[in-house]
mmCIF file of C-alpha atoms and ligand atoms in Angstrom:
data_model
loop_
_atom_site.group_PDB
_atom_site.id
_atom_site.type_symbol
_atom_site.label_atom_id
_atom_site.label_comp_id
_atom_site.label_asym_id
_atom_site.label_seq_id
_atom_site.Cartn_x
_atom_site.Cartn_y
_atom_site.Cartn_z
ATOM 1 C CA UNK I 99 -5.125 37.291 -37.718
ATOM 2 C CA UNK I 100 -2.450 34.679 -38.181
ATOM 3 C CA UNK I 101 -0.902 37.165 -40.818
ATOM 4 C CA UNK I 102 -0.940 40.048 -38.344
ATOM 5 C CA UNK I 103 0.666 37.729 -35.630
ATOM 6 C CA UNK I 104 3.647 36.522 -37.997
ATOM 7 C CA UNK I 105 4.800 39.867 -38.915
ATOM 8 C CA UNK I 106 4.770 41.127 -35.708
ATOM 9 C CA UNK I 107 7.177 38.632 -34.090
ATOM 10 C CA UNK I 108 10.101 40.018 -35.927
ATOM 11 C CA UNK I 109 9.065 43.727 -35.119
ATOM 12 C CA UNK I 110 8.986 42.709 -31.429
ATOM 13 C CA UNK I 111 12.403 41.161 -31.274
ATOM 14 C CA UNK I 112 13.836 43.770 -33.461
ATOM 15 C CA UNK I 113 12.490 46.367 -30.680
ATOM 16 C CA UNK I 114 13.708 44.511 -27.686
ATOM 17 C CA UNK I 115 17.052 43.949 -29.444
ATOM 18 C CA UNK I 116 16.936 47.998 -29.574
ATOM 19 C CA UNK I 117 17.462 47.973 -33.213
ATOM 20 C CA UNK I 118 16.282 51.451 -35.180
ATOM 21 C CA UNK I 119 12.480 50.029 -36.388
ATOM 22 C CA UNK I 120 11.369 51.288 -40.014
ATOM 23 C CA UNK I 121 8.245 53.274 -40.640
ATOM 24 C CA UNK I 122 5.646 50.390 -40.723
ATOM 25 C CA UNK I 123 7.301 48.725 -37.992
ATOM 26 C CA UNK I 124 7.534 51.711 -35.719
ATOM 27 C CA UNK I 125 3.455 52.096 -36.368
ATOM 28 C CA UNK I 126 2.810 48.243 -35.730
ATOM 29 C CA UNK I 127 5.085 48.863 -32.478
ATOM 30 C CA UNK I 128 2.279 51.751 -31.735
ATOM 31 C CA UNK I 129 -0.546 49.242 -32.596
ATOM 32 C CA UNK I 130 0.875 46.638 -30.246
ATOM 33 C CA UNK I 131 0.862 49.704 -27.743
ATOM 34 C CA UNK I 132 -2.748 50.734 -27.827
ATOM 35 C CA UNK I 133 -3.763 46.916 -27.748
ATOM 36 C CA UNK I 134 -2.284 46.276 -24.454
ATOM 37 C CA UNK I 135 -4.508 49.382 -23.169
ATOM 38 C CA UNK I 136 -7.417 48.058 -24.744
ATOM 39 C CA UNK I 137 -6.941 44.603 -22.587
ATOM 40 C CA UNK I 138 -6.220 46.986 -19.484
ATOM 41 C CA UNK I 139 -9.377 49.008 -19.438
ATOM 42 C CA UNK I 140 -11.476 45.452 -20.008
ATOM 43 C CA UNK I 141 -10.061 43.861 -16.934
ATOM 44 C CA UNK I 142 -10.060 47.054 -14.639
ATOM 45 C CA UNK I 143 -12.793 47.727 -12.706
ATOM 46 C CA UNK I 144 -11.733 51.129 -10.627
ATOM 47 C CA UNK I 145 -13.410 53.708 -12.445
ATOM 48 C CA UNK I 146 -10.676 56.267 -11.475
ATOM 49 C CA UNK I 147 -7.934 53.924 -12.799
ATOM 50 C CA UNK I 148 -10.487 53.184 -15.749
ATOM 51 C CA UNK I 149 -10.655 56.947 -16.744
ATOM 52 C CA UNK I 150 -6.747 57.234 -16.528
ATOM 53 C CA UNK I 151 -6.230 54.588 -19.034
ATOM 54 C CA UNK I 152 -9.161 55.821 -21.355
ATOM 55 C CA UNK I 153 -7.387 58.958 -21.086
ATOM 56 C CA UNK I 154 -3.990 57.327 -21.928
ATOM 57 C CA UNK I 155 -5.833 55.683 -25.070
ATOM 58 C CA UNK I 156 -6.949 58.579 -26.471
ATOM 59 C CA UNK I 157 -3.733 60.070 -26.492
ATOM 60 C CA UNK I 158 -2.086 57.151 -27.912
ATOM 61 C CA UNK I 159 -4.474 57.209 -30.257
ATOM 62 C CA UNK I 160 -4.568 60.919 -31.697
ATOM 63 C CA UNK I 161 -0.786 60.798 -31.659
ATOM 64 C CA UNK I 162 -0.589 57.643 -33.523
ATOM 65 C CA UNK I 163 -3.310 59.362 -35.955
ATOM 66 C CA UNK I 164 -1.600 62.535 -36.457
ATOM 67 C CA UNK I 165 1.770 61.294 -37.165
ATOM 68 C CA UNK I 166 0.390 58.594 -39.738
ATOM 69 C CA UNK I 167 -1.250 61.734 -41.366
ATOM 70 C CA UNK I 168 1.437 63.761 -41.043
ATOM 71 C CA UNK I 169 4.114 61.619 -42.381
ATOM 72 C CA UNK I 170 3.370 58.292 -43.124
ATOM 73 C CA UNK I 171 0.057 58.734 -45.353
ATOM 74 C CA UNK I 172 1.554 61.809 -47.806
ATOM 75 C CA UNK I 173 4.349 59.369 -48.223
ATOM 76 C CA UNK I 174 1.886 56.667 -49.225
ATOM 77 C CA UNK I 175 -0.205 58.705 -51.180
ATOM 78 C CA UNK I 176 2.612 59.465 -53.799
ATOM 79 C CA UNK I 177 2.424 55.829 -55.060
ATOM 80 C CA UNK I 178 -0.328 55.832 -57.324
ATOM 81 C CA UNK I 179 -1.890 52.276 -55.988
ATOM 82 C CA UNK I 180 -2.208 52.982 -52.803
ATOM 83 C CA UNK I 181 -4.123 56.205 -53.391
ATOM 84 C CA UNK I 182 -7.717 54.413 -52.710
ATOM 85 C CA UNK I 183 -6.441 52.625 -49.781
ATOM 86 C CA UNK I 184 -5.300 55.740 -48.149
ATOM 87 C CA UNK I 185 -8.445 57.470 -48.816
ATOM 88 C CA UNK I 186 -10.123 54.613 -47.027
ATOM 89 C CA UNK I 187 -7.926 55.050 -44.054
ATOM 90 C CA UNK I 188 -8.529 58.771 -43.666
ATOM 91 C CA UNK I 189 -12.007 58.274 -43.367
ATOM 92 C CA UNK I 190 -11.701 55.335 -40.709
ATOM 93 C CA UNK I 191 -9.565 57.987 -39.094
ATOM 94 C CA UNK I 192 -12.272 60.775 -38.911
ATOM 95 C CA UNK I 193 -14.437 58.200 -37.273
ATOM 96 C CA UNK I 194 -11.936 57.250 -34.827
ATOM 97 C CA UNK I 195 -11.393 60.715 -33.846
ATOM 98 C CA UNK I 196 -15.115 61.481 -33.617
ATOM 99 C CA UNK I 197 -15.248 58.436 -30.628
ATOM 100 C CA UNK I 198 -11.893 59.988 -29.026
ATOM 101 C CA UNK I 199 -13.034 63.641 -29.058
ATOM 102 C CA UNK I 200 -16.151 62.449 -27.213
ATOM 103 C CA UNK I 201 -14.466 60.035 -25.241
ATOM 104 C CA UNK I 202 -12.106 63.029 -23.954
ATOM 105 C CA UNK I 203 -15.854 64.934 -22.707
ATOM 106 C CA UNK I 204 -15.760 64.228 -18.922
ATOM 107 C CA UNK I 205 -19.472 65.131 -18.858
ATOM 108 C CA UNK I 206 -20.651 61.585 -20.337
ATOM 109 C CA UNK I 207 -22.582 58.918 -18.035
ATOM 110 C CA UNK I 208 -20.568 55.895 -17.530
ATOM 111 C CA UNK I 209 -23.216 53.882 -19.231
ATOM 112 C CA UNK I 210 -22.098 55.762 -22.609
ATOM 113 C CA UNK I 211 -18.627 55.999 -21.914
ATOM 114 C CA UNK I 212 -19.053 52.218 -22.057
ATOM 115 C CA UNK I 213 -20.886 52.196 -25.365
ATOM 116 C CA UNK I 214 -17.980 54.830 -26.889
ATOM 117 C CA UNK I 215 -15.279 52.562 -25.690
ATOM 118 C CA UNK I 216 -16.818 49.303 -27.340
ATOM 119 C CA UNK I 217 -17.456 50.983 -30.562
ATOM 120 C CA UNK I 218 -13.493 52.253 -29.936
ATOM 121 C CA UNK I 219 -12.075 49.088 -29.634
ATOM 122 C CA UNK I 220 -13.970 47.218 -32.943
ATOM 123 C CA UNK I 221 -13.143 50.338 -35.166
ATOM 124 C CA UNK I 222 -9.481 50.530 -33.942
ATOM 125 C CA UNK I 223 -9.154 46.762 -34.193
ATOM 126 C CA UNK I 224 -10.554 46.715 -38.030
ATOM 127 C CA UNK I 225 -8.590 49.797 -38.876
ATOM 128 C CA UNK I 226 -5.056 48.015 -37.432
ATOM 129 C CA UNK I 227 -6.152 44.928 -39.353
ATOM 130 C CA UNK I 228 -6.609 46.564 -42.407
ATOM 131 C CA UNK I 229 -3.156 48.699 -42.176
ATOM 132 C CA UNK I 230 -0.915 45.790 -41.137
ATOM 133 C CA UNK I 231 -2.778 43.049 -43.457
ATOM 134 C CA UNK I 232 -3.109 45.243 -46.406
ATOM 135 C CA UNK I 233 -1.331 48.375 -46.568
ATOM 136 C CA UNK I 234 2.028 47.633 -44.940
ATOM 137 C CA UNK I 235 2.708 44.685 -47.256
ATOM 138 C CA UNK I 236 2.018 46.846 -50.146
ATOM 139 C CA UNK I 237 4.223 49.901 -48.753
ATOM 140 C CA UNK I 238 6.834 47.907 -48.158
ATOM 141 C CA UNK I 239 6.958 46.223 -51.682
ATOM 142 C CA UNK I 240 6.546 49.877 -53.345
ATOM 143 C CA UNK I 241 9.005 51.721 -50.978
ATOM 144 C CA UNK I 242 12.915 50.787 -50.754
ATOM 145 C CA UNK I 243 14.372 49.781 -47.366
ATOM 146 C CA UNK I 244 16.143 53.271 -47.309
ATOM 147 C CA UNK I 245 12.936 55.545 -47.733
ATOM 148 C CA UNK I 246 11.085 52.859 -45.048
ATOM 149 C CA UNK I 247 14.046 53.854 -42.649
ATOM 150 C CA UNK I 248 14.312 57.411 -43.164
ATOM 151 C CA UNK I 249 10.201 57.388 -42.642
ATOM 152 C CA UNK I 250 10.809 55.717 -39.501
ATOM 153 C CA UNK I 251 13.447 58.340 -37.883
ATOM 154 C CA UNK I 252 10.662 60.902 -38.865
ATOM 155 C CA UNK I 253 7.935 59.216 -37.211
ATOM 156 C CA UNK I 254 10.065 58.486 -34.218
ATOM 157 C CA UNK I 255 10.838 62.150 -33.742
ATOM 158 C CA UNK I 256 7.479 63.682 -34.315
ATOM 159 C CA UNK I 257 6.358 61.227 -31.716
ATOM 160 C CA UNK I 258 9.138 62.269 -29.328
ATOM 161 C CA UNK I 259 7.942 65.535 -29.907
ATOM 162 C CA UNK I 260 4.569 65.152 -29.201
ATOM 163 C CA UNK I 261 5.276 63.042 -25.739
ATOM 164 C CA UNK I 262 7.340 66.238 -24.906
ATOM 165 C CA UNK I 263 4.724 68.451 -25.309
ATOM 166 C CA UNK I 264 2.254 66.016 -23.279
ATOM 167 C CA UNK I 265 4.824 65.923 -20.650
HETATM 168 FE FE1 LIG F 349 -1.892 53.057 -37.744
HETATM 169 FE FE1 LIG F 350 -3.979 54.678 -39.245
#
């Protein structure tokens, strides 16, 4: 928790000063955005608004998982010592995506939605901690800054494209 906080502060400052973020920084910003949405969904009681926030969470997480799987994880997999941790990450994504699929179906009762949402938040928080505390530090050690910047650019472009498609 503390490690996570200390690595996030410089990322936030860099983002505020409009400097380009590298790959892991870019992904950390996405994580923070999703955690803010989790905070919102816990506070809001109005069911219509809650529904909107849940759809936003689904969209943000689907996009995030997709760009990690299409761009970031394949680059990490090339590093032998990261292979096992990346395999685990794919498995965690699978579980998360199942919950996202369920949540995007509108036919569920509100009790079921609440249960799915609770499990989703727990799973995502666990996954995010593993990425930020274990995977990202290893990636930053193994990759050059140049490579991290290049991947950051690719992640940004892919995300803009996803947002454009959804608009
Ligand atoms: Fe992530
Ligand atoms: Fe992930």
